[in-house]
Structure formats: structure tokens, C-alpha cells
Short mmCIF file of C-alpha atoms and ligand atoms in Angstrom, two decimals:
data_model
loop_
_atom_site.label_atom_id
_atom_site.label_comp_id
_atom_site.label_asym_id
_atom_site.label_seq_id
_atom_site.Cartn_x
_atom_site.Cartn_y
_atom_site.Cartn_z
CA UNK A 6 114.97 146.56 110.05
CA UNK A 7 113.21 144.07 107.81
CA UNK A 8 113.96 140.33 107.65
CA UNK A 9 114.12 139.65 103.95
CA UNK A 10 114.10 135.93 103.20
CA UNK A 11 115.34 134.63 99.87
CA UNK A 12 113.37 132.50 97.45
CA UNK A 13 115.57 129.38 97.53
CA UNK A 14 118.77 127.97 99.02
CA UNK A 15 121.15 130.37 97.27
CA UNK A 16 118.95 133.48 97.46
CA UNK A 17 120.16 136.23 99.81
CA UNK A 18 118.60 136.42 103.26
CA UNK A 19 119.31 139.49 105.40
CA UNK A 20 118.02 141.99 107.88
CA UNK A 21 117.81 145.10 105.69
CA UNK A 22 117.31 148.75 106.45
CA UNK A 23 113.97 149.76 104.97
CA UNK A 24 115.13 153.33 104.45
CA UNK A 25 117.81 152.10 102.00
CA UNK A 26 116.30 151.05 98.66
CA UNK A 27 117.28 147.62 97.30
CA UNK A 28 119.94 147.35 94.61
CA UNK A 29 118.18 146.40 91.34
CA UNK A 30 119.16 142.96 90.08
CA UNK A 31 121.35 143.19 86.97
CA UNK A 32 120.61 141.09 83.91
CA UNK A 33 123.82 139.16 84.40
CA UNK A 34 122.89 138.25 87.98
CA UNK A 35 119.35 137.41 86.89
CA UNK A 36 120.76 134.77 84.53
CA UNK A 37 121.92 132.69 87.48
CA UNK A 38 118.44 132.11 88.86
CA UNK A 39 118.94 133.17 92.47
CA UNK A 40 116.31 135.91 92.23
CA UNK A 41 112.73 135.07 91.41
CA UNK A 42 112.02 136.04 87.79
CA UNK A 43 108.75 137.82 88.55
CA UNK A 44 109.34 138.72 92.20
CA UNK A 45 113.01 139.73 92.42
CA UNK A 46 112.12 142.53 94.84
CA UNK A 47 114.74 144.76 93.30
CA UNK A 48 112.79 148.01 93.49
CA UNK A 49 110.81 147.41 96.67
CA UNK A 50 111.77 145.36 99.71
CA UNK A 51 110.07 142.01 99.68
CA UNK A 52 110.56 138.56 101.05
CA UNK A 53 109.79 134.97 100.06
CA UNK A 54 107.91 132.76 102.51
CA UNK A 55 108.53 134.72 105.71
CA UNK A 56 109.29 138.29 106.75
CA UNK A 57 109.72 140.15 110.01
CA UNK A 58 110.01 143.72 111.18
CA UNK A 59 111.92 144.45 114.35
CA UNK A 60 110.85 146.90 117.01
CA UNK A 61 114.41 147.66 118.17
CA UNK A 62 113.53 146.29 121.63
CA UNK A 63 114.30 142.63 120.95
CA UNK A 64 110.81 141.85 119.67
CA UNK A 65 109.61 141.43 116.10
CA UNK A 66 106.39 141.13 114.13
CA UNK A 67 106.68 137.99 112.04
CA UNK A 68 104.51 136.90 109.14
CA UNK A 69 105.14 133.58 107.47
CA UNK A 70 103.42 131.39 104.94
CA UNK A 71 102.39 127.87 105.94
CA UNK A 72 103.02 126.59 102.41
CA UNK A 73 105.12 127.36 99.35
CA UNK A 74 104.77 130.20 96.88
CA UNK A 75 104.03 133.03 99.31
CA UNK A 76 105.62 136.49 99.23
CA UNK A 77 105.53 139.44 101.60
CA UNK A 78 106.35 142.95 100.45
CA UNK A 79 105.95 146.53 101.48
CA UNK A 80 103.62 148.74 99.52
CA UNK A 81 103.75 152.35 100.69
CA UNK A 82 104.64 151.28 104.20
CA UNK A 83 101.92 148.60 104.35
CA UNK A 84 102.83 144.93 104.68
CA UNK A 85 101.19 142.90 101.90
CA UNK A 86 101.15 139.09 102.12
CA UNK A 87 100.37 137.29 98.90
CA UNK A 88 100.18 133.55 98.52
CA UNK A 89 97.94 130.53 98.26
CA UNK A 90 98.61 129.10 101.75
CA UNK A 91 97.52 130.26 105.21
CA UNK A 92 99.65 132.84 106.99
CA UNK A 93 101.10 132.61 110.47
CA UNK A 94 101.64 135.84 112.38
CA UNK A 95 103.04 136.64 115.80
CA UNK A 96 104.76 139.33 117.82
CA UNK A 97 107.42 138.00 120.15
CA UNK A 98 111.11 138.10 120.99
CA UNK A 99 113.01 137.52 117.78
CA UNK A 100 114.23 133.96 118.41
CA UNK A 101 110.90 132.92 119.93
CA UNK A 102 108.98 134.28 116.94
CA UNK A 103 111.05 132.24 114.47
CA UNK A 104 110.92 129.15 116.71
CA UNK A 105 107.13 129.34 116.98
CA UNK A 106 106.81 129.81 113.22
CA UNK A 107 109.06 126.78 112.61
CA UNK A 108 106.82 124.77 114.94
CA UNK A 109 103.73 125.83 113.02
CA UNK A 110 105.44 124.85 109.75
CA UNK A 111 106.30 121.45 111.22
CA UNK A 112 102.69 120.92 112.29
CA UNK A 113 101.35 121.75 108.83
CA UNK A 114 104.07 120.38 106.52
CA UNK A 115 105.72 117.70 108.65
CA UNK A 116 109.13 117.31 110.24
CA UNK A 117 112.17 115.37 109.09
CA UNK A 118 115.87 115.64 109.84
CA UNK A 119 117.66 115.37 113.14
CA UNK A 120 119.96 112.85 111.47
CA UNK A 121 122.43 115.07 109.61
CA UNK A 122 125.33 112.88 108.49
CA UNK A 123 129.01 113.85 108.13
CA UNK A 124 129.49 114.15 104.38
CA UNK A 125 132.44 114.09 102.02
CA UNK A 126 131.33 115.50 98.67
CA UNK A 127 133.40 115.72 95.50
CA UNK A 128 132.33 119.17 94.31
CA UNK A 129 134.65 121.74 95.93
CA UNK A 130 137.82 120.01 94.78
CA UNK A 131 137.05 118.02 91.64
CA UNK A 132 134.08 119.97 90.27
CA UNK A 133 132.75 118.47 87.01
CA UNK A 134 136.13 116.76 86.35
CA UNK A 135 135.39 114.17 89.03
CA UNK A 136 136.37 110.59 88.06
CA UNK A 137 135.81 107.12 89.41
CA UNK A 138 139.44 107.14 90.60
CA UNK A 139 138.82 110.30 92.65
CA UNK A 140 135.96 108.56 94.45
CA UNK A 141 138.06 105.42 94.99
CA UNK A 142 140.80 107.63 96.46
CA UNK A 143 138.25 109.12 98.88
CA UNK A 144 136.96 105.65 99.81
CA UNK A 145 140.49 104.44 100.61
CA UNK A 146 141.77 107.67 102.09
CA UNK A 147 138.88 108.20 104.48
CA UNK A 148 138.39 104.62 105.65
CA UNK A 149 139.53 105.59 109.16
CA UNK A 150 137.77 108.97 109.38
CA UNK A 151 134.29 109.63 110.78
CA UNK A 152 132.49 110.45 107.54
CA UNK A 153 129.05 108.86 107.23
CA UNK A 154 128.53 109.61 103.53
CA UNK A 155 130.76 109.69 100.45
CA UNK A 156 128.81 111.66 97.87
CA UNK A 157 129.57 111.94 94.16
CA UNK A 158 128.60 115.42 92.98
CA UNK A 159 127.98 116.91 89.53
CA UNK A 160 130.22 115.37 86.84
CA UNK A 161 129.29 111.66 86.85
CA UNK A 162 126.33 111.99 84.47
CA UNK A 163 126.13 112.17 80.71
CA UNK A 164 124.36 115.53 80.66
CA UNK A 165 121.98 117.44 82.89
CA UNK A 166 118.76 115.57 82.09
CA UNK A 167 120.45 112.35 80.91
CA UNK A 168 121.07 110.60 84.21
CA UNK A 169 123.33 107.77 83.10
CA UNK A 170 127.06 107.62 83.88
CA UNK A 171 129.57 109.20 81.49
CA UNK A 172 132.97 107.88 80.36
CA UNK A 173 134.69 109.06 83.57
CA UNK A 174 132.62 106.44 85.42
CA UNK A 175 133.26 103.41 83.20
CA UNK A 176 132.46 100.85 85.90
CA UNK A 177 128.97 100.04 86.98
CA UNK A 178 127.37 102.68 89.26
CA UNK A 179 126.13 99.86 91.53
CA UNK A 180 129.70 98.57 91.87
CA UNK A 181 130.78 102.09 92.83
CA UNK A 182 128.00 102.32 95.45
CA UNK A 183 129.01 98.86 96.73
CA UNK A 184 132.62 99.94 97.19
CA UNK A 185 131.48 102.94 99.23
CA UNK A 186 129.18 100.77 101.34
CA UNK A 187 131.87 98.13 101.94
CA UNK A 188 134.11 100.87 103.34
CA UNK A 189 131.45 101.48 105.98
CA UNK A 190 130.03 104.67 104.43
CA UNK A 191 126.70 105.54 102.85
CA UNK A 192 126.87 106.07 99.07
CA UNK A 193 125.66 109.50 97.97
CA UNK A 194 124.87 110.89 94.52
CA UNK A 195 124.02 114.31 93.06
CA UNK A 196 121.23 114.88 90.52
CA UNK A 197 119.29 117.87 89.22
CA UNK A 198 116.08 116.01 88.40
CA UNK A 199 113.82 118.94 87.45
CA UNK A 200 115.97 120.41 84.67
CA UNK A 201 117.31 119.51 81.25
CA UNK A 202 120.32 121.17 79.63
CA UNK A 203 119.85 122.43 76.09
CA UNK A 204 122.41 119.85 74.93
CA UNK A 205 120.66 116.89 76.61
CA UNK A 206 118.96 114.20 74.62
CA UNK A 207 115.97 114.67 76.95
CA UNK A 208 115.48 118.26 75.73
CA UNK A 209 116.21 117.25 72.13
CA UNK A 210 113.90 114.25 71.98
CA UNK A 211 111.16 115.27 74.39
CA UNK A 212 110.57 119.00 74.08
CA UNK A 213 106.96 118.33 75.13
CA UNK A 214 108.21 117.75 78.69
CA UNK A 215 109.57 121.28 79.00
CA UNK A 216 107.87 124.38 80.39
CA UNK A 217 107.15 126.80 77.48
CA UNK A 218 107.01 130.50 76.82
CA UNK A 219 103.83 131.89 75.22
CA UNK A 220 105.74 131.73 71.91
CA UNK A 221 106.26 127.99 72.43
CA UNK A 222 109.97 128.13 73.22
CA UNK A 223 111.44 126.31 76.24
CA UNK A 224 111.63 128.56 79.30
CA UNK A 225 115.23 129.21 80.38
CA UNK A 226 115.64 128.79 84.16
CA UNK A 227 119.36 129.67 84.13
CA UNK A 228 122.70 129.34 82.35
CA UNK A 229 125.33 126.86 83.38
CA UNK A 230 127.43 124.01 81.94
CA UNK A 231 128.07 126.11 78.84
CA UNK A 232 124.46 126.76 77.92
CA UNK A 233 120.86 127.23 78.96
CA UNK A 234 118.89 124.80 81.08
CA UNK A 235 115.15 124.32 81.02
CA UNK A 236 112.63 123.32 83.70
CA UNK A 237 110.49 120.21 83.25
CA UNK A 238 106.70 120.41 83.33
CA UNK A 239 105.85 118.27 86.37
CA UNK A 240 102.15 118.38 85.41
CA UNK A 241 103.08 116.19 82.42
CA UNK A 242 102.87 112.48 83.36
CA UNK A 243 105.91 111.67 81.22
CA UNK A 244 107.97 114.28 83.10
CA UNK A 245 106.87 112.69 86.38
CA UNK A 246 108.02 109.37 84.99
CA UNK A 247 111.39 110.85 83.93
CA UNK A 248 112.00 112.34 87.41
CA UNK A 249 110.79 109.27 89.31
CA UNK A 250 112.80 106.99 86.98
CA UNK A 251 116.05 108.88 87.58
CA UNK A 252 115.56 108.78 91.35
CA UNK A 253 114.53 105.10 91.37
CA UNK A 254 117.58 104.17 89.31
CA UNK A 255 119.94 105.98 91.70
CA UNK A 256 118.35 104.19 94.65
CA UNK A 257 118.53 100.84 92.83
CA UNK A 258 122.24 101.42 92.19
CA UNK A 259 122.54 101.62 95.97
CA UNK A 260 122.74 105.36 96.65
CA UNK A 261 120.97 106.00 99.94
CA UNK A 262 121.83 109.71 100.14
CA UNK A 263 120.76 111.95 97.28
CA UNK A 264 121.70 115.60 96.84
CA UNK A 265 118.95 116.99 94.62
CA UNK A 266 119.93 120.28 93.08
CA UNK A 267 118.48 123.21 91.08
CA UNK A 268 115.04 122.35 92.44
CA UNK A 269 113.93 126.01 92.23
CA UNK A 270 113.58 125.70 88.45
CA UNK A 271 110.48 123.51 88.76
CA UNK A 272 108.09 126.36 89.53
CA UNK A 273 109.64 128.85 87.10
CA UNK A 274 106.88 130.89 85.44
CA UNK A 275 105.75 129.52 82.09
CA UNK A 276 103.13 127.45 80.33
CA UNK A 277 102.42 123.94 81.47
CA UNK A 278 99.98 121.21 80.59
CA UNK A 279 97.97 122.02 83.67
CA UNK A 280 98.02 125.32 85.41
CA UNK A 281 98.71 124.98 89.13
CA UNK A 282 100.20 127.51 91.52
CA UNK A 283 103.89 127.57 92.38
CA UNK A 284 103.48 126.25 95.92
CA UNK A 285 101.41 123.27 94.79
CA UNK A 286 103.87 122.55 92.00
CA UNK A 287 106.84 122.58 94.39
CA UNK A 288 105.02 120.23 96.73
CA UNK A 289 104.04 117.91 93.87
CA UNK A 290 107.65 117.78 92.65
CA UNK A 291 108.94 117.02 96.15
CA UNK A 292 106.31 114.30 96.56
CA UNK A 293 107.32 112.67 93.28
CA UNK A 294 110.93 112.57 94.47
CA UNK A 295 110.10 111.27 97.95
CA UNK A 296 107.76 108.58 96.61
CA UNK A 297 110.42 107.36 94.16
CA UNK A 298 113.24 107.47 96.74
CA UNK A 299 111.31 105.74 99.54
CA UNK A 300 111.12 106.86 103.12
CA UNK A 301 114.58 105.70 104.21
CA UNK A 302 116.68 107.50 101.58
CA UNK A 303 118.29 110.67 102.95
CA UNK A 304 117.29 113.51 100.64
CA UNK A 305 119.23 116.79 100.67
CA UNK A 306 117.50 119.56 98.74
CA UNK A 307 119.73 122.21 97.15
CA UNK A 308 118.89 125.33 95.16
CA UNK A 309 115.47 124.55 96.63
CA UNK A 310 112.52 126.75 97.65
CA UNK A 311 112.67 126.65 101.42
CA UNK A 312 109.12 126.36 102.75
CA UNK A 313 107.93 123.71 100.26
CA UNK A 314 110.88 121.48 101.13
CA UNK A 315 109.84 121.09 104.77
CA UNK A 316 108.43 117.68 105.64
CA UNK A 317 109.58 116.20 102.32
CA UNK A 318 113.37 116.46 102.40
CA UNK A 319 115.61 115.46 105.31
CA UNK A 320 117.99 118.36 104.80
CA UNK A 321 118.28 121.56 102.81
CA UNK A 322 121.11 123.84 101.75
CA UNK A 323 120.42 127.18 103.40
CA UNK A 324 122.93 129.41 101.59
CA UNK A 325 124.89 129.86 98.37
CA UNK A 326 128.09 127.94 97.57
CA UNK A 327 131.02 128.76 99.85
CA UNK A 328 133.42 128.68 96.91
CA UNK A 329 137.09 129.48 97.33
CA UNK A 330 136.97 133.20 98.04
CA UNK A 331 135.53 135.57 100.61
CA UNK A 332 133.40 137.53 98.14
CA UNK A 333 131.88 136.13 94.99
CA UNK A 334 132.35 138.04 91.77
CA UNK A 335 129.20 139.94 90.86
CA UNK A 336 128.38 142.63 88.35
CA UNK A 337 125.96 143.90 90.95
CA UNK A 338 128.72 145.04 93.22
CA UNK A 339 129.53 144.21 96.81
CA UNK A 340 125.94 144.44 98.02
CA UNK A 341 125.03 141.32 96.04
CA UNK A 342 124.84 138.27 98.29
CA UNK A 343 123.75 135.90 95.57
CA UNK A 344 127.16 135.07 94.13
CA UNK A 345 129.03 132.09 95.63
CA UNK A 346 131.53 133.06 98.32
CA UNK A 347 132.21 132.50 102.01
CA UNK A 348 130.69 135.80 103.09
CA UNK A 349 127.30 135.25 101.48
CA UNK A 350 127.27 131.60 102.60
CA UNK A 351 127.79 132.75 106.19
CA UNK A 352 125.37 135.69 106.16
CA UNK A 353 122.50 133.84 104.48
CA UNK A 354 122.90 130.51 106.30
CA UNK A 355 123.11 132.02 109.79
CA UNK A 356 119.77 133.78 109.35
CA UNK A 357 118.09 130.47 108.55
CA UNK A 358 119.24 128.43 111.54
CA UNK A 359 115.70 128.64 112.97
CA UNK A 360 114.71 125.97 110.41
CA UNK A 361 116.69 123.31 112.25
CA UNK A 362 113.76 122.07 114.32
CA UNK A 363 111.95 120.85 111.17
CA UNK A 364 114.73 120.01 108.67
CA UNK A 365 118.53 119.48 108.73
CA UNK A 366 120.32 122.65 107.64
CA UNK A 367 123.39 122.44 105.40
CA UNK A 368 125.56 125.59 105.31
CA UNK A 369 127.86 124.04 102.65
CA UNK A 370 131.38 122.74 103.04
CA UNK A 371 134.29 123.67 105.27
CA UNK A 372 137.93 123.26 104.34
CA UNK A 373 140.85 121.58 106.07
CA UNK A 374 143.30 121.52 103.16
CA UNK A 375 145.87 124.29 102.85
CA UNK A 376 145.22 125.18 99.23
CA UNK A 377 141.91 127.07 99.41
CA UNK A 378 142.28 130.06 97.13
CA UNK A 379 142.05 133.31 99.03
CA UNK A 380 140.22 132.02 102.11
CA UNK A 381 142.14 133.05 105.22
CA UNK A 382 142.65 130.64 108.15
CA UNK A 383 140.30 132.81 110.23
CA UNK A 384 137.53 132.62 107.61
CA UNK A 385 138.02 128.85 107.41
CA UNK A 386 137.58 128.75 111.19
CA UNK A 387 134.36 130.79 110.93
CA UNK A 388 133.02 128.34 108.33
CA UNK A 389 133.70 125.47 110.73
CA UNK A 390 131.98 127.37 113.53
CA UNK A 391 128.97 127.89 111.25
CA UNK A 392 128.88 124.15 110.46
CA UNK A 393 128.95 123.28 114.16
CA UNK A 394 126.09 125.71 114.81
CA UNK A 395 124.07 124.18 111.96
CA UNK A 396 124.96 120.64 113.03
CA UNK A 397 125.72 119.64 109.43
CA UNK A 398 129.37 118.85 108.65
CA UNK A 399 130.63 118.46 105.11
CA UNK A 400 133.92 118.83 103.32
CA UNK A 401 135.36 118.23 99.86
CA UNK A 402 139.09 118.04 100.55
CA UNK A 403 140.65 115.11 98.68
CA UNK A 404 142.61 112.79 101.00
CA UNK A 405 145.86 113.59 99.18
CA UNK A 406 145.51 117.30 99.96
CA UNK A 407 145.54 116.80 103.73
CA UNK A 408 148.60 116.71 105.98
CA UNK A 409 148.67 114.48 109.05
CA UNK A 410 147.77 117.51 111.14
CA UNK A 411 144.88 118.48 108.81
CA UNK A 412 143.50 114.95 109.15
CA UNK A 413 143.65 115.10 112.92
CA UNK A 414 141.86 118.48 112.89
CA UNK A 415 139.26 117.12 110.46
CA UNK A 416 138.59 114.05 112.60
CA UNK A 417 138.23 116.18 115.74
CA UNK A 418 135.74 118.40 113.84
CA UNK A 419 133.72 115.40 112.64
CA UNK A 420 133.51 114.00 116.16
CA UNK A 421 132.93 117.25 118.05
CA UNK A 422 129.80 117.51 120.14
CA UNK A 423 129.96 121.10 121.34
CA UNK A 424 127.48 122.96 123.48
CA UNK A 425 126.01 125.72 121.30
CA UNK A 426 124.05 128.74 122.41
CA UNK A 427 122.84 131.81 120.58
CA UNK A 428 123.74 135.05 122.30
CA UNK A 429 122.56 137.65 119.76
CA UNK A 430 121.29 138.07 116.22
CA UNK A 431 124.78 137.36 114.83
CA UNK A 432 126.61 135.97 117.83
CA UNK A 433 126.92 132.52 119.36
CA UNK A 434 128.86 130.60 121.94
CA UNK A 435 130.49 127.30 121.08
CA UNK A 436 131.63 125.46 124.22
CA UNK A 437 131.81 128.80 125.98
CA UNK A 438 133.87 130.41 123.18
CA UNK A 439 132.20 133.57 121.85
CA UNK A 440 131.85 133.67 118.07
CA UNK A 441 130.71 136.93 116.50
CA UNK A 442 129.66 136.79 112.86
CA UNK A 443 128.56 140.45 112.88
CA UNK A 444 131.56 141.63 110.85
CA UNK A 445 130.54 139.36 107.96
CA UNK A 446 127.45 141.49 107.48
CA UNK A 447 129.64 144.43 106.56
CA UNK A 448 130.68 144.15 102.99
CA UNK A 449 134.44 144.34 103.39
CA UNK A 450 136.81 141.66 104.66
CA UNK A 451 135.98 141.60 108.38
CA UNK A 452 139.48 141.49 109.84
CA UNK A 453 139.48 137.73 110.21
CA UNK A 454 142.91 137.71 108.70
CA UNK A 455 145.11 137.01 111.69
C1 9PG B 7 127.15 121.39 91.00
C2 9PG B 7 127.01 122.44 92.10
C3 9PG B 7 127.25 121.87 93.49
C4 9PG B 7 126.92 122.93 94.52
C5 9PG B 7 125.49 123.41 94.32
C6 9PG B 7 125.34 123.96 92.91
O1 9PG B 7 125.32 129.19 88.11
N1 9PG B 7 125.03 129.29 89.32
O2 9PG B 7 124.54 130.31 89.74
C7 9PG B 7 125.30 128.20 90.21
C8 9PG B 7 124.92 128.27 91.53
C9 9PG B 7 125.22 127.20 92.38
C10 9PG B 7 125.86 126.11 91.90
C11 9PG B 7 126.24 126.03 90.58
C12 9PG B 7 125.96 127.08 89.74
O3 9PG B 7 126.17 125.09 92.77
O4 9PG B 7 125.13 124.37 95.24
O5 9PG B 7 127.08 122.42 95.84
O6 9PG B 7 126.47 120.72 93.72
O7 9PG B 7 125.69 122.96 91.96
O8 9PG B 7 126.94 121.94 89.74
#
């Protein structure tokens, strides 16, 4: 078996059988940006950042890059490592190999985290319709619950690229942050600082800040919000100023927790003012953000290349969106782990828990409300177990959606301090209770229905 690690937060990560060829990425799936545009590894097995091969005796050979932009792939049975940074290699018991690699990454890139807050975020209930009133309802409704952060997600801004509030946030953003702080919580805000939507005034007025194709057109890093979005050229001083300005403004408004999303787009292949390699570019982008945010702002990276985020961000999303169903819809069929859904969020996140010694690991939200699409109570329990294992607890349930009993369960979850131990590749113990995630790695519903 081969440990195939995905490019960024939402990219599939799995132990795969090398005798089974990968499923080629369809054009439709490609449009969402989870697979690397030039290294999708859809015809040969390959891995971003780190790979391992197991010996079926509990030990593995691990090879991992000590910086961003590295890939490992198999060429006629030979392992090829390609990347600008140094490589770490070891042969050891599986968990020890990953732990030692994480240690080496921490030594080279730095360590942050260890301070994962309990977060309420607006996304998985209000989506882009979120309003100021929704946030005020969360402030009031959660005053007596143990959330540390109330975080406004996508939907507050004018457009992706134009980071000023829209008409749904008519009050001052600083007043909003103040109200959150006065309720005893840390104000949090979502931004996607490295991209501009085709409809943004940034893209319209400053096309020179965008990464270009050889024909001079803006490079498309994905499709969302009803159109294409473009990466910014971080080697352009004015793009640096745009990114730093957006972050500084959010911090000045009083937001001390920033969820920074779609970060993968920054190093998308294309023409820039200066040509630097992907790993360097990712590091430069992260440095611009950290310098603008200051050392004390909690930075959660999302849709972010994993290795380059270490030492710069406090936390990182380690899987795709949980969504409101077990399996995401994908034209690529059930083998595609890149579409949002509980299954892919579980399978990908669990295989990245080794990162926790150098960065907080966010497996995405859990649910306590009753109305959660097709998610069964047992799947909801597995998502909570995953969050406890990762030590990062977040939810999006609006206060009005929770019964008295839901609230009590939620509060117990936020305060829990369980003893966690790993008992196998896919199995854990939480306060002595065995939890087996193995069935999630099969593609069907794993009988978590009762
Ligand atoms: C806001 C959301 C939430 C969520 C993030 C991210 O098109 N796509 O493939 C796609 C993938 C992920 C995604 C949105 C779109 O979600 O993970 O928590 O912040 O953005 O837009």
C-alpha cells in the first residue's frame, strides 16, 4: 500500500493499492481545484509533500519534503522525489515514521498551534446568505456556551477580492467585532486573500495583479460563486499590498481569528512578474499574511498546501468540507474523495492527524442540530469522535436550531477532555471506547445507520 498525500486541505489523502491504477480526474472535477493542475497523478500514483510504502509488518518507508512544492511518484516501480527542498527519509513503525517526519518539519519550518479554540462558524448553516442578524443571534444565543470564537464565514464581503462589507452587514465591521468581544468570545472572519473573482473590481481594475496564461489571459484557479476566480501574482508588490491591506484591515476591525481560504490558488502554474518555484511562492504568501496579521492573531489556513503552511499558520483544515451528506456528488464516481461530504472529510482528515505536533488540525464542523440533510446520527457521532481526536472543535448550528438537549450535548462536547489513543491505522480509543473508522474507507455507507 502507498500513502498518497493530497496537494492541499481538500485534496484526497489515502492509503492506496499500487496494483489498482488511479481513476483519471474528470474535467468537471478538475474545475474545482482539488487536484494539482500539472500533477494530478491521475494516471500514475503520486503524492504531494510526503509518501510512504508499507511493508505489511507494521513498518513503512517514508519520504517527505522539508518544504513546499515537492512531489513523490512511482515511475516503473521506482520512487521518484521531485522538489526544491531537502527530503527526509526513514524506515520505522508507521506512527513513529510520521511522528519523526513531523518533528523534522517542525525543526525546519517552525511550530505553532497547541491552542485550538472552540469555534462557531456561520458557513454550514447560513452559507453566503449570512447576515449581521445571524451573527447577532449567535452572539446572544451562545453567550453561556463554551465557544471561544464566533467566526463570520464567506458572505460578508462585497466580492471575492473586494474585502469590504456588503449590504447584509450594514453596521460597521468594528462594531460587529466589538459585540462579539463583549460577549466574551474572539471575533473571527473569513477571507480568501490570494484570489479575485472575475466579477470583482480588483480583477476589473487591476488585471496586472493576476497570474497570466502565455496568451496573456488571467489563469483560472477554479469556478465558484457563479464564475471563474483568478490567483494573484504575489511577486507583484501591488498584489502584496492588496493582500497585506485586506489582512491588516480585518485585524484593525478587531478580528483576532482569521480563516484564510483558497490559499492553494497562489502557486497555480502561470506567468508572473518574477519566476519563483511553487514552494517559495507559498512560503512568501504565508509570510505576507503573517506579517500583516501580527504574531498574536490566530490564523487558520484552508484550501491550503499542507507543508508550506507549517510554522506560519496556527491551524490548518486537513480535509474537504463535511457538507450535509455522506458522499459528495462527483462525476468521477464513488472513488472520488475530493467532493465535499462526511466520508471524504473523515478519510482524508484521519490520515493527517500526525501533523498535530506542529500545527492545529481542523477536520471541519460537527453537527448537533436535528436538520442535517442525510447525515445519520451515527455518522454525526463519528464526526464528533474525529473532532475529539483532532482536538479542534467547530460547529455551525444556529442557536435557534438546537433543542435544550442538543445544547447540553454541545456544551458537553465543547468541554470534553477525553483520553485519546490510536490503536490502528483507522482505529482509536476515546476514553476507553473503541472507535473504528475502517468502514469509512469502503465506498458505501458503512452501516453507521443505527
Ligand atoms: C466558503 C467555504 C467555507 C468552507 C471552505 C470552502 O468549489 N469547491 O470545490 C469548493 C470547495 C470548498 C469550499 C467551497 C467550494 O469550501 O472549506 O469551510 O469556508 O469555502 O466559500
